[in-house]
PDB file of C-alpha atoms in Angstrom:
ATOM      1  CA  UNK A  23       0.000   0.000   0.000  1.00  0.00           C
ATOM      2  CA  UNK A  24       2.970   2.360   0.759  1.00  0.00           C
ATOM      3  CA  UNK A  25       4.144   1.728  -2.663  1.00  0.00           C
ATOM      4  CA  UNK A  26       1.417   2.790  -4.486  1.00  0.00           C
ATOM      5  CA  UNK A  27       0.554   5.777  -2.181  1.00  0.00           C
ATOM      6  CA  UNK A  28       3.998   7.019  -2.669  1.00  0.00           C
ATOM      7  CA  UNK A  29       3.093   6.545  -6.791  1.00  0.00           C
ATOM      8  CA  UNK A  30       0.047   7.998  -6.690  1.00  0.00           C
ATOM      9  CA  UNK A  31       1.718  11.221  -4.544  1.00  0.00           C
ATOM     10  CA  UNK A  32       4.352  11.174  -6.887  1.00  0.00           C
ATOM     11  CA  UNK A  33       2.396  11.623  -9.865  1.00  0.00           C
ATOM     12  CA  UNK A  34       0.233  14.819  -8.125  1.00  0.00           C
ATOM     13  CA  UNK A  35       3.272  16.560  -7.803  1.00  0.00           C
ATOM     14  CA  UNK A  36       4.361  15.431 -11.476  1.00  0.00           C
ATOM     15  CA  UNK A  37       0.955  16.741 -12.658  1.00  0.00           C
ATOM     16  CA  UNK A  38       0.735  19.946 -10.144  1.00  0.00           C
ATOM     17  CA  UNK A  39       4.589  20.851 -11.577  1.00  0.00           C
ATOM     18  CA  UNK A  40       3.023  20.103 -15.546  1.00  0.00           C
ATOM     19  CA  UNK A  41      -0.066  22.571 -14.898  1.00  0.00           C
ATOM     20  CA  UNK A  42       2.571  25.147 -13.481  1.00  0.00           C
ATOM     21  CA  UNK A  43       4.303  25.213 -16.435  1.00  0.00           C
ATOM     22  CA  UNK A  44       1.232  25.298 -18.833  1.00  0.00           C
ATOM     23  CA  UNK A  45      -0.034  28.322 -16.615  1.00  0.00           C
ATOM     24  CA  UNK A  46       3.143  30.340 -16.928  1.00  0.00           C
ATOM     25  CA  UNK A  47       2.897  30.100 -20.634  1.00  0.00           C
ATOM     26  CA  UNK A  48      -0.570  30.856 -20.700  1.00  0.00           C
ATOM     27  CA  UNK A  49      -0.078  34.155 -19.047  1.00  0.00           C
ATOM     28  CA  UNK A  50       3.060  35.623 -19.711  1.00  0.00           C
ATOM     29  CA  UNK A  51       4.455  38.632 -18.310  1.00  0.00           C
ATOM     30  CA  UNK A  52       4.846  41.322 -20.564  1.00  0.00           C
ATOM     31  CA  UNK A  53       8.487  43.259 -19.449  1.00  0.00           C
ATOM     32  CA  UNK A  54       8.547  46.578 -18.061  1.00  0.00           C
ATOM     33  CA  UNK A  55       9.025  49.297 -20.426  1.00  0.00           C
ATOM     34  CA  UNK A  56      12.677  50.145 -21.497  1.00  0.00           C
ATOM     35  CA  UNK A  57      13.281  53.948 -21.137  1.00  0.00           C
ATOM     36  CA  UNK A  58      16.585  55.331 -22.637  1.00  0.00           C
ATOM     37  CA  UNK A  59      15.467  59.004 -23.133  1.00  0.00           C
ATOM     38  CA  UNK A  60      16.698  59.094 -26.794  1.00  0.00           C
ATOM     39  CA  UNK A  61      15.219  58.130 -30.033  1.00  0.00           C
ATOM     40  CA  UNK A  62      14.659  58.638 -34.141  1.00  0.00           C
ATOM     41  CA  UNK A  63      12.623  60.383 -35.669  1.00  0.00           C
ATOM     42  CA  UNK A  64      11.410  58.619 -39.346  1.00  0.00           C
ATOM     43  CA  UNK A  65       8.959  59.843 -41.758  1.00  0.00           C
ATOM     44  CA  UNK A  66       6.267  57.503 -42.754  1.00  0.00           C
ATOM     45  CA  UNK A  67       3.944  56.932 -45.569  1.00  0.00           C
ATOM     46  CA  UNK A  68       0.932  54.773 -44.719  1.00  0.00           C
ATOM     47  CA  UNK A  69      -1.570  53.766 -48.350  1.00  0.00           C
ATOM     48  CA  UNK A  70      -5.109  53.647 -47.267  1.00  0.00           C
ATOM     49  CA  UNK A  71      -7.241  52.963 -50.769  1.00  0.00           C
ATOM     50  CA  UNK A  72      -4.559  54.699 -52.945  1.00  0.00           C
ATOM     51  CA  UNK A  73      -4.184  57.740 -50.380  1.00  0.00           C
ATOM     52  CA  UNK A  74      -0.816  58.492 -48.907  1.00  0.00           C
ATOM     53  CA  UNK A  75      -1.201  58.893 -45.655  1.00  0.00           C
ATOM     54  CA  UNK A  76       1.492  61.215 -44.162  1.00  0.00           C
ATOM     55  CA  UNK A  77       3.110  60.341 -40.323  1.00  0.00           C
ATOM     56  CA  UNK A  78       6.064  60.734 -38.266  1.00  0.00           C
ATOM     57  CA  UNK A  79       7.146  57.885 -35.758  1.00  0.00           C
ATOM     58  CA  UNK A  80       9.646  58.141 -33.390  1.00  0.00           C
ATOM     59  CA  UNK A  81      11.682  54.792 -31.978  1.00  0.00           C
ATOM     60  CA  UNK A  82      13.291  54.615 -28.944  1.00  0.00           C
ATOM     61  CA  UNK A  83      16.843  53.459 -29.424  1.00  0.00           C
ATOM     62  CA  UNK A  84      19.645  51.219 -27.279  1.00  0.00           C
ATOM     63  CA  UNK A  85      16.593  49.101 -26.415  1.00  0.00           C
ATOM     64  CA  UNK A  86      16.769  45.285 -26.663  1.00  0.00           C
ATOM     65  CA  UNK A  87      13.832  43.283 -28.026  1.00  0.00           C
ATOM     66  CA  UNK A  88      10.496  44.548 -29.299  1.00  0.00           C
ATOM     67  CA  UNK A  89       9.075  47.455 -28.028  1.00  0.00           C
ATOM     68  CA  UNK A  90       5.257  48.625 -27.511  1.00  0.00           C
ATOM     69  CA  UNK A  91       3.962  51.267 -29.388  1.00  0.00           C
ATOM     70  CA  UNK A  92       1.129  54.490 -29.350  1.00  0.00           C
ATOM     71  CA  UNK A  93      -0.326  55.993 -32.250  1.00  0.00           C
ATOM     72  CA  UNK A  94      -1.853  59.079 -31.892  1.00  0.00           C
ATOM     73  CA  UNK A  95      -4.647  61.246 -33.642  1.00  0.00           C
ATOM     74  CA  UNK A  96      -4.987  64.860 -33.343  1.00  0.00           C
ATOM     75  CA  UNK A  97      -7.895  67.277 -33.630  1.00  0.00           C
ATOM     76  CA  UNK A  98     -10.586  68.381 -36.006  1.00  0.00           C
ATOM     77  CA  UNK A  99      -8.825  70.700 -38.811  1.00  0.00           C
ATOM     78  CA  UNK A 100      -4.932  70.611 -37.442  1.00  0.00           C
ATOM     79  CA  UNK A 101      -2.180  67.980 -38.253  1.00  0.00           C
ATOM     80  CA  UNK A 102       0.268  65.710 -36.715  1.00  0.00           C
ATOM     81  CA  UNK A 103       1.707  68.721 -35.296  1.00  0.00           C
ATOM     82  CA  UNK A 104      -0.668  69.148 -32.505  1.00  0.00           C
ATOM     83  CA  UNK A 105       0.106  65.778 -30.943  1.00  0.00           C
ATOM     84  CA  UNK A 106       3.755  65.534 -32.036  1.00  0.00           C
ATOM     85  CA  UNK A 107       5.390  67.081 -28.366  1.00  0.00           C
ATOM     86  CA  UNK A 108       3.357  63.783 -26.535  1.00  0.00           C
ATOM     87  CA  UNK A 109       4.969  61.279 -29.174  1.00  0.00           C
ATOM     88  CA  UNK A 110       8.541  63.088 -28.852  1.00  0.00           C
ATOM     89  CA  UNK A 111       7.728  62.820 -25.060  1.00  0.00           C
ATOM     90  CA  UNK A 112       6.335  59.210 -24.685  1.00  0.00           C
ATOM     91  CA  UNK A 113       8.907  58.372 -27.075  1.00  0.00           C
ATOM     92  CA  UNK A 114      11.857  59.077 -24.496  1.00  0.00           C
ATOM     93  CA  UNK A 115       9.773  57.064 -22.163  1.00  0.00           C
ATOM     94  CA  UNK A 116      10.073  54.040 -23.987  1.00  0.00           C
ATOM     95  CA  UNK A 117       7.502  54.019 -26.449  1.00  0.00           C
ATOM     96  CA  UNK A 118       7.392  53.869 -30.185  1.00  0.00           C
ATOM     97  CA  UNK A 119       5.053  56.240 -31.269  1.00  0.00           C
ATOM     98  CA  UNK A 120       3.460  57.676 -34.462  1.00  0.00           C
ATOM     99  CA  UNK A 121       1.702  60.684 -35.426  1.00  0.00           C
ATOM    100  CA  UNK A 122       0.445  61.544 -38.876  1.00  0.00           C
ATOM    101  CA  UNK A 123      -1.953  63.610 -40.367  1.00  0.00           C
ATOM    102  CA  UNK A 124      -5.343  62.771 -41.411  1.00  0.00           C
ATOM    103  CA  UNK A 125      -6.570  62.764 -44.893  1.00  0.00           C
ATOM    104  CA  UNK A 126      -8.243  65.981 -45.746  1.00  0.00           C
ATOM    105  CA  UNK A 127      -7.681  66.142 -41.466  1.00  0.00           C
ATOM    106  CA  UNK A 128      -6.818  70.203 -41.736  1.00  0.00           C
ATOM    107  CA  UNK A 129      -5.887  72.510 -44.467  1.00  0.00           C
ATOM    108  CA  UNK A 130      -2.303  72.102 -43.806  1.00  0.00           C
ATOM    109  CA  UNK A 131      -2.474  68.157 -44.191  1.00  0.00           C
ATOM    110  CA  UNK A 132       0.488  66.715 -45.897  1.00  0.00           C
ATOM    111  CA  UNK A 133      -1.332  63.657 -46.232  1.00  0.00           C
ATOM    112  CA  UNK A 134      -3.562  63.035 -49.575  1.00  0.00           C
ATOM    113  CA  UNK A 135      -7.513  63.836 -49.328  1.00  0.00           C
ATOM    114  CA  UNK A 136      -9.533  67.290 -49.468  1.00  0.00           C
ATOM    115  CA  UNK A 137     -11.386  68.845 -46.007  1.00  0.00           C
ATOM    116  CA  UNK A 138     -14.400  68.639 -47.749  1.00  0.00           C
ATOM    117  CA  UNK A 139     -14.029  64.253 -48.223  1.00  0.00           C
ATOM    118  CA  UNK A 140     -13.308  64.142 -44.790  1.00  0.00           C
ATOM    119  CA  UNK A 141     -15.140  62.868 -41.602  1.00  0.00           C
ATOM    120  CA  UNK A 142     -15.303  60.439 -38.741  1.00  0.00           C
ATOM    121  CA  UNK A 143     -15.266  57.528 -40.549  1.00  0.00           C
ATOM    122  CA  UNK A 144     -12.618  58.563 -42.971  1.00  0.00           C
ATOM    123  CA  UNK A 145     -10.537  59.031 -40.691  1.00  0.00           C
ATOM    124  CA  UNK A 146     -11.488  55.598 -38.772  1.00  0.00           C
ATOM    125  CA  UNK A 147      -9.811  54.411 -41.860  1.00  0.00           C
ATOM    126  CA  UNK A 148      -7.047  56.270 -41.824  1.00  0.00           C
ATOM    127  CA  UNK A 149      -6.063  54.773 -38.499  1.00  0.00           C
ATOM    128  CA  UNK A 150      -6.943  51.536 -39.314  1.00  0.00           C
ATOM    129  CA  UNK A 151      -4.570  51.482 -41.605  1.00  0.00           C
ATOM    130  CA  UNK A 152      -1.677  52.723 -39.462  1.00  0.00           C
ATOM    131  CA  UNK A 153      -2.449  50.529 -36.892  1.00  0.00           C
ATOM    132  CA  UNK A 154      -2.102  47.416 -39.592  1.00  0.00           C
ATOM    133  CA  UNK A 155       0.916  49.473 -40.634  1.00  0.00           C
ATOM    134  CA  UNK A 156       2.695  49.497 -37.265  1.00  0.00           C
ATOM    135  CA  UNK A 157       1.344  45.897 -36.875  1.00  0.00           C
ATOM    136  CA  UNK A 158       3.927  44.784 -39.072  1.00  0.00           C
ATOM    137  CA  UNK A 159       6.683  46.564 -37.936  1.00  0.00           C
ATOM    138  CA  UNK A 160       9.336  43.855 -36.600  1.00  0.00           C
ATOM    139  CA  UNK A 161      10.344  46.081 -33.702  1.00  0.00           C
ATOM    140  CA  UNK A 162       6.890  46.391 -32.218  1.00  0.00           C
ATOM    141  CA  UNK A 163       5.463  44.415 -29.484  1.00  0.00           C
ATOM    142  CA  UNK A 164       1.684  43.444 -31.054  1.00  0.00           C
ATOM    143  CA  UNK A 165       0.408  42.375 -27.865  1.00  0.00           C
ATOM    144  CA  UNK A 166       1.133  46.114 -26.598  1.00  0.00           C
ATOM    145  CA  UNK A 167      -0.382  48.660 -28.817  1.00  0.00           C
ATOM    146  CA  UNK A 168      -2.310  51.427 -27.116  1.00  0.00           C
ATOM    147  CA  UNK A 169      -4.141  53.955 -29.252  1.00  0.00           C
ATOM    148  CA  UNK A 170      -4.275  58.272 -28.170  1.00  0.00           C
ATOM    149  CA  UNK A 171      -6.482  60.617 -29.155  1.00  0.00           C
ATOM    150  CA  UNK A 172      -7.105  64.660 -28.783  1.00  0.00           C
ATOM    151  CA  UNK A 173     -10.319  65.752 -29.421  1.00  0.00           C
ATOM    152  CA  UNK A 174     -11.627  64.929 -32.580  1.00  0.00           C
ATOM    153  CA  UNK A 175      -9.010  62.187 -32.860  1.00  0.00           C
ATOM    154  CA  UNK A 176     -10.308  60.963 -29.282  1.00  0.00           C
ATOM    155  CA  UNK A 177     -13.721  60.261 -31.107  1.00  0.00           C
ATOM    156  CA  UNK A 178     -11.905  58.444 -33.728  1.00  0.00           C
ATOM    157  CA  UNK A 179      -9.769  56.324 -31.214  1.00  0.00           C
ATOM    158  CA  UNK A 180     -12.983  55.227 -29.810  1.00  0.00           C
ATOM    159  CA  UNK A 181     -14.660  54.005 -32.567  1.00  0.00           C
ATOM    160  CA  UNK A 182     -11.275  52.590 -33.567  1.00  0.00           C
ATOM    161  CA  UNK A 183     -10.839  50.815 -30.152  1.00  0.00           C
ATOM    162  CA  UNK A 184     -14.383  49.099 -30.013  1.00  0.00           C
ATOM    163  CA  UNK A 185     -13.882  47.662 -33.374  1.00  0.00           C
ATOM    164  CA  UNK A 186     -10.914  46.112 -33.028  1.00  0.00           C
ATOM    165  CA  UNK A 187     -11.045  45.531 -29.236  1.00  0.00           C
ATOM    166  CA  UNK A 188      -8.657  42.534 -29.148  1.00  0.00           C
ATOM    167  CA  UNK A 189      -5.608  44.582 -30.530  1.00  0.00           C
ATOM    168  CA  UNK A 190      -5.965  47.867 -28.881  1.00  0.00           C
ATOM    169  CA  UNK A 191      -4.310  46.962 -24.917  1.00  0.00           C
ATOM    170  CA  UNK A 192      -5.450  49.995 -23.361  1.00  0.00           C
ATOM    171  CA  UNK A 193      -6.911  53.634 -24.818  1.00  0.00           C
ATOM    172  CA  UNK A 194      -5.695  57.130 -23.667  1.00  0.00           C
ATOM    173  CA  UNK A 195      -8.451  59.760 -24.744  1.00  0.00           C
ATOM    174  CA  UNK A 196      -7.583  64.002 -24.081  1.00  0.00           C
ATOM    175  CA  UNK A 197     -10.450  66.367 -24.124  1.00  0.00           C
ATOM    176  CA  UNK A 198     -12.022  63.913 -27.082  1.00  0.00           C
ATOM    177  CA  UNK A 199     -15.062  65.642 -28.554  1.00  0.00           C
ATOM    178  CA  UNK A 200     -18.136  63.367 -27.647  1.00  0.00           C
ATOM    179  CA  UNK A 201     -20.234  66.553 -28.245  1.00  0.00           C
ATOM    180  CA  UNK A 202     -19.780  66.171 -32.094  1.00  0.00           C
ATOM    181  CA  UNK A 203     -22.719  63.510 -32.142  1.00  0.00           C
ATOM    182  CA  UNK A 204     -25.055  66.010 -30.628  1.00  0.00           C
ATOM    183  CA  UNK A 205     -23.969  69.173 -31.950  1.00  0.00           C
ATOM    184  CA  UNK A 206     -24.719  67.817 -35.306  1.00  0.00           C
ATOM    185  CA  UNK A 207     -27.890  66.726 -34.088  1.00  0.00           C
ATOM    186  CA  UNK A 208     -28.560  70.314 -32.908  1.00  0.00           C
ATOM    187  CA  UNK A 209     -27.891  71.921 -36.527  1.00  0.00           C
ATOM    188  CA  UNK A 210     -30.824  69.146 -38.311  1.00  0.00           C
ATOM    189  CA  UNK A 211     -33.385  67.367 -37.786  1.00  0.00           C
ATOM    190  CA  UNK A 212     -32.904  65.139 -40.026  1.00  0.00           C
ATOM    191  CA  UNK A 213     -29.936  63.755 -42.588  1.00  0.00           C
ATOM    192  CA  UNK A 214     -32.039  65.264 -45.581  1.00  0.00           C
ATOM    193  CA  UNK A 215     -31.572  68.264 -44.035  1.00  0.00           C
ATOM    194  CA  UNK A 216     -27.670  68.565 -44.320  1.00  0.00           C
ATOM    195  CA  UNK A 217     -26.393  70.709 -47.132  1.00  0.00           C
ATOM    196  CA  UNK A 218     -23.843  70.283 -49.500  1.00  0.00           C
ATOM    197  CA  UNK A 219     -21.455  72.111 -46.919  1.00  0.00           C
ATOM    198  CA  UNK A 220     -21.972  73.447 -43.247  1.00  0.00           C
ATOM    199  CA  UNK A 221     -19.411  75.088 -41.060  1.00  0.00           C
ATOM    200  CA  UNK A 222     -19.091  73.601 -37.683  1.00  0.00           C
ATOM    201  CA  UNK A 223     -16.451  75.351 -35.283  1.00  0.00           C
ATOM    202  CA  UNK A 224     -15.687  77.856 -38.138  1.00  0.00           C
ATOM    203  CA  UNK A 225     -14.782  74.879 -40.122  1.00  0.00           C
ATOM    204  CA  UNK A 226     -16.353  74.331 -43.565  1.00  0.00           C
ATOM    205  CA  UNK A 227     -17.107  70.710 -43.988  1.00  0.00           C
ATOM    206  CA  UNK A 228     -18.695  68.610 -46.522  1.00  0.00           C
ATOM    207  CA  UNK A 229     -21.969  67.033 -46.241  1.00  0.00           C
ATOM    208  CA  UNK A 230     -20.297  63.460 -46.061  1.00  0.00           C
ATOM    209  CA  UNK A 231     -19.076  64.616 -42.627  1.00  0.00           C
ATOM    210  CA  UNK A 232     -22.175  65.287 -41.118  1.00  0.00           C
ATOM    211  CA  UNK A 233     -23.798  62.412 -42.358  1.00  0.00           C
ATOM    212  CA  UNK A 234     -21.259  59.669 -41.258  1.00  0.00           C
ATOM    213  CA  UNK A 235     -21.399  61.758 -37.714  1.00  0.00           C
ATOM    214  CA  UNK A 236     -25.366  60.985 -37.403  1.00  0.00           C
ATOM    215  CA  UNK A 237     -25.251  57.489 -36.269  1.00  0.00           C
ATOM    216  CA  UNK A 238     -22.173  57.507 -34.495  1.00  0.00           C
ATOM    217  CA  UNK A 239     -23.317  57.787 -30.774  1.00  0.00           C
ATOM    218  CA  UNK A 240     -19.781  57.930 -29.128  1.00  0.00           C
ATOM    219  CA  UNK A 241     -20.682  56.170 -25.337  1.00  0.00           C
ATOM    220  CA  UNK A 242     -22.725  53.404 -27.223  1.00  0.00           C
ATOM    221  CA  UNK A 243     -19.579  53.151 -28.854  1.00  0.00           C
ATOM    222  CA  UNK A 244     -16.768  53.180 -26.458  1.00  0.00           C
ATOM    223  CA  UNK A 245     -19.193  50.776 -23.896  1.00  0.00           C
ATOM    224  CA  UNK A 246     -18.228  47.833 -26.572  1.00  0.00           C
ATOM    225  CA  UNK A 247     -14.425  48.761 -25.821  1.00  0.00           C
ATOM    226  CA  UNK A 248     -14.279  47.232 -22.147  1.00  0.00           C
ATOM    227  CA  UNK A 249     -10.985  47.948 -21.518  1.00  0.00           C
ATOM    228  CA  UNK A 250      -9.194  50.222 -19.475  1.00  0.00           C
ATOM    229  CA  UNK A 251      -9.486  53.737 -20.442  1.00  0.00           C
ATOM    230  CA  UNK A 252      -7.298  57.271 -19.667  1.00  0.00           C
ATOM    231  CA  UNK A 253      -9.319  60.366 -19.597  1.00  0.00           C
ATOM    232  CA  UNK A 254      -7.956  63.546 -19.190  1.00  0.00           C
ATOM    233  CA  UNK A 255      -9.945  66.585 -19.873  1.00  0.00           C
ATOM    234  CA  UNK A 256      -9.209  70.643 -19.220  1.00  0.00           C
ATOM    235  CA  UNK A 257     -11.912  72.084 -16.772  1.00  0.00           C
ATOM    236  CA  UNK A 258     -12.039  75.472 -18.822  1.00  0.00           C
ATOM    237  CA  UNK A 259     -12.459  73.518 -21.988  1.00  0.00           C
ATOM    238  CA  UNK A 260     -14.293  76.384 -24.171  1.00  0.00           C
ATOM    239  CA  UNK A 261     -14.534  73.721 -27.238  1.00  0.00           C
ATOM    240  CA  UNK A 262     -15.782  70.367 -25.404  1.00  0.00           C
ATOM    241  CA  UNK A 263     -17.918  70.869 -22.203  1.00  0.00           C
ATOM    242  CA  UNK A 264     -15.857  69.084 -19.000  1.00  0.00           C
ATOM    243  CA  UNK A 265     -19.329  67.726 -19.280  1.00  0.00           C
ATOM    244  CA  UNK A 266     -19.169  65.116 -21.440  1.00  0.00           C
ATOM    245  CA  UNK A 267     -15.880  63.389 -20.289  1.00  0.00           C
ATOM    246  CA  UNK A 268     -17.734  63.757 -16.502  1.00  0.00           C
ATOM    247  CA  UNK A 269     -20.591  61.213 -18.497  1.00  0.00           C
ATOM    248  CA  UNK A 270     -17.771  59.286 -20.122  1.00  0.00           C
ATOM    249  CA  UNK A 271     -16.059  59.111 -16.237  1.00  0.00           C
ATOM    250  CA  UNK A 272     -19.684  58.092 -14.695  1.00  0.00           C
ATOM    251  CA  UNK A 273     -21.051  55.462 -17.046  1.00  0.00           C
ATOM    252  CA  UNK A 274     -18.317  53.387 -18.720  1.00  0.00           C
ATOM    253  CA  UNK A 275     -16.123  50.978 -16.638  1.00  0.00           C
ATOM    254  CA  UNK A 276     -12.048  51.015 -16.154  1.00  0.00           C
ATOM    255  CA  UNK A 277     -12.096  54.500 -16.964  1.00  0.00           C
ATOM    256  CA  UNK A 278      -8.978  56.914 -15.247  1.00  0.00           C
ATOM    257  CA  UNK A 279     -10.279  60.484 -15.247  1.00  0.00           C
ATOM    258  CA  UNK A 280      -8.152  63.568 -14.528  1.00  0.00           C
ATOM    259  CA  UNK A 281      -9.555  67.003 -14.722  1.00  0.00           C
ATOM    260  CA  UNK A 282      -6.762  69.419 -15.303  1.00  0.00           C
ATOM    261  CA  UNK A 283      -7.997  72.499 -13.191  1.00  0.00           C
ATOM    262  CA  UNK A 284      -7.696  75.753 -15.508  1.00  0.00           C
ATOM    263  CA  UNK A 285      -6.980  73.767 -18.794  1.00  0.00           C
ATOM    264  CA  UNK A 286      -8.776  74.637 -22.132  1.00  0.00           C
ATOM    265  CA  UNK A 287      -8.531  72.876 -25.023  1.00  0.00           C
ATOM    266  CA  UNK A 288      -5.111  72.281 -25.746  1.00  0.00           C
ATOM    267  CA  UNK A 289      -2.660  71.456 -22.845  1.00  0.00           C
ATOM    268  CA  UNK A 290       0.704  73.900 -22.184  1.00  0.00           C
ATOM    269  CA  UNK A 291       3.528  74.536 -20.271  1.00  0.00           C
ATOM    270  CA  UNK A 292       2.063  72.812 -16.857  1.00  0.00           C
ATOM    271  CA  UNK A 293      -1.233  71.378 -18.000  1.00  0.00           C
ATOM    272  CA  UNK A 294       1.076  69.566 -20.809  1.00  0.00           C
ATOM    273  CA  UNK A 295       3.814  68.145 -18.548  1.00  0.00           C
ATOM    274  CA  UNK A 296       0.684  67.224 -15.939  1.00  0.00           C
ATOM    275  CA  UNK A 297      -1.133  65.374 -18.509  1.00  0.00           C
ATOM    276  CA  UNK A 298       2.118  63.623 -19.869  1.00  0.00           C
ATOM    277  CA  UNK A 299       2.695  62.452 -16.397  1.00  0.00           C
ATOM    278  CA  UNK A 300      -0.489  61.052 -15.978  1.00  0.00           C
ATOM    279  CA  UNK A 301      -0.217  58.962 -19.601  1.00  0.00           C
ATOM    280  CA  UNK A 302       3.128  57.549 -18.762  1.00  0.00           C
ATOM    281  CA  UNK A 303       1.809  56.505 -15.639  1.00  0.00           C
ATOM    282  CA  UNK A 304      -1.219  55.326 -17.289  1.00  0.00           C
ATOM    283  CA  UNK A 305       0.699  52.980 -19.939  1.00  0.00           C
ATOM    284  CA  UNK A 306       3.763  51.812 -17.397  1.00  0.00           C
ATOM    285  CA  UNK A 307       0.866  50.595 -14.938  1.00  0.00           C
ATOM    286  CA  UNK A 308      -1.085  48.798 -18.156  1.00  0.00           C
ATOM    287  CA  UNK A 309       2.133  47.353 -19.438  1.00  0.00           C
ATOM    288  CA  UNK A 310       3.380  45.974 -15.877  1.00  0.00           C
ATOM    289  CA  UNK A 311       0.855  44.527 -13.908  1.00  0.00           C
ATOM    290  CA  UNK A 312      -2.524  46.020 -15.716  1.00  0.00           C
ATOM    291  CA  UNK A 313      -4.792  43.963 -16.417  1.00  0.00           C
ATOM    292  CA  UNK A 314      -5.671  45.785 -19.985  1.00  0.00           C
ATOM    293  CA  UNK A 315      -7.165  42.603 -21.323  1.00  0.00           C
TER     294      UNK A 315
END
């Protein structure tokens, strides 16, 4: 009887030490970011549908191994240059990171596309294809991909996010303009209502903008995201009302909300190195030990 009890205990452990090593390899640990505080700068061209799409991504360098990455989208009618001074920063913290402008984005786009092509779902696409872009880059950790967005481009990230939930790790979303759905809504009553061009924010637009905005409730949206969420937002924000992020904040889970007290739209000086803070803390804590999955 001792013989087979000392069998039977031998081949628990066997089994115990076998589901051990199964369960280590079924949740790896992903490293802690590397951060050298210097990097390259390369300009990138991105083909969504024929377009050139225009970018800038900067790679940490002196860093072993592959490397997680951000791509960010700036606001309604500017370019890569509004979001460029969080890649540059980000980037010394470890992170690969792209900007580039959206097609038909702003007048001063040097990506392809006209203002009056472009809208929400246009530019969906234009991230899309970036993200499949950086996807393939050999340097980039896939598993670690987190997607940024500033107003306008938070919108975008959203939609972005939700649709392709299982390769987005975590979203990061400044000031982003949920109030576009219902301004819209405000200016018709109905889509047969919308002209051939409208001006929202000063902004002429085409009607194509307006239209692909009318469906696109943003907290419908972002609720199919279910991941963890940074949202920073200016509490003088004369653009987007502190108001909406406070709704994002109170009805959709693993959400991190920081109210910059004093901010409008468009971080500087102390606002900006406040909010950077709070994004490299943000992605460190996802990266490490987050549960962003």
């Amino acid at each position: 009887m001792k013989g087979i009890e000392m069998m039977m205990t031998a081949a628990m452990c066997l089994v115990s030490l076998l589901c051990g090593c199964m369960s280590e390899k079924e949740s790896p640990t992903t490293p802690a970011v590397t951060a050298t505080g210097v990097y390259e700068t390369r300009e990138i061209h991105v083909d969504r549908e024929g377009m050139d799409i225009y970018g800038m991504a900067h790679i940490p360098t002196g860093v072993d191994g592959k490397m997680p990455a951000v791509i960010l989208s700036h606001e309604l009618g500017a370019t890569l240059d509004r979001v460029k001074g969080y890649g540059e920063a980000l980037a010394e913290a470890g992170y690969v990171t792209v900007c580039f402008d959206f097609c038909g984005g702003g007048y001063g786009s040097r990506s392809d596309g006209n203002v009056l092509d472009m809208s929400v779902l246009t530019e969906k696409a234009d991230l899309e294809a970036v993200l499949e872009e950086v996807q393939e880059w050999d340097f980039v950790d896939t598993d670690s991909i987190y997607l940024m967005g500033n107003s306008q481009g938070g919108v975008v990230t959203a939609m972005t996010a939700a649709e392709h939930r299982d390769e987005i790790r975590a979203v990061v979303l400044v000031y982003p303009a949920f109030c576009i759905y219902d301004d819209v809504h405000e200016m018709f009553d109905s889509p047969e209502e919308i002209p051939e061009t409208h001006r929202l924010l000063g902004m002429l637009l085409g009607q194509r903008y307006f239209l692909d905005t009318w469906d696109q409730e943003p907290y419908a949206l972002i609720q199919e995201y279910g991941k963890d969420i940074l949202l920073i937002h200016g509490s003088r924000d004369s653009i987007v009302p502190l108001s909406y992020s406070d709704k994002l904040a109170e009805n959709v889970e693993k959400v991190e909300y920081h109210v910059i007290q004093g901010a409008d739209h468009g971080f500087l000086g102390e606002d900006f190195a406040l909010a950077v803070s709070y994004i490299i803390n943000f992605l460190n804590s996802a990266q490490t030990g987050g549960e962003a999955a």
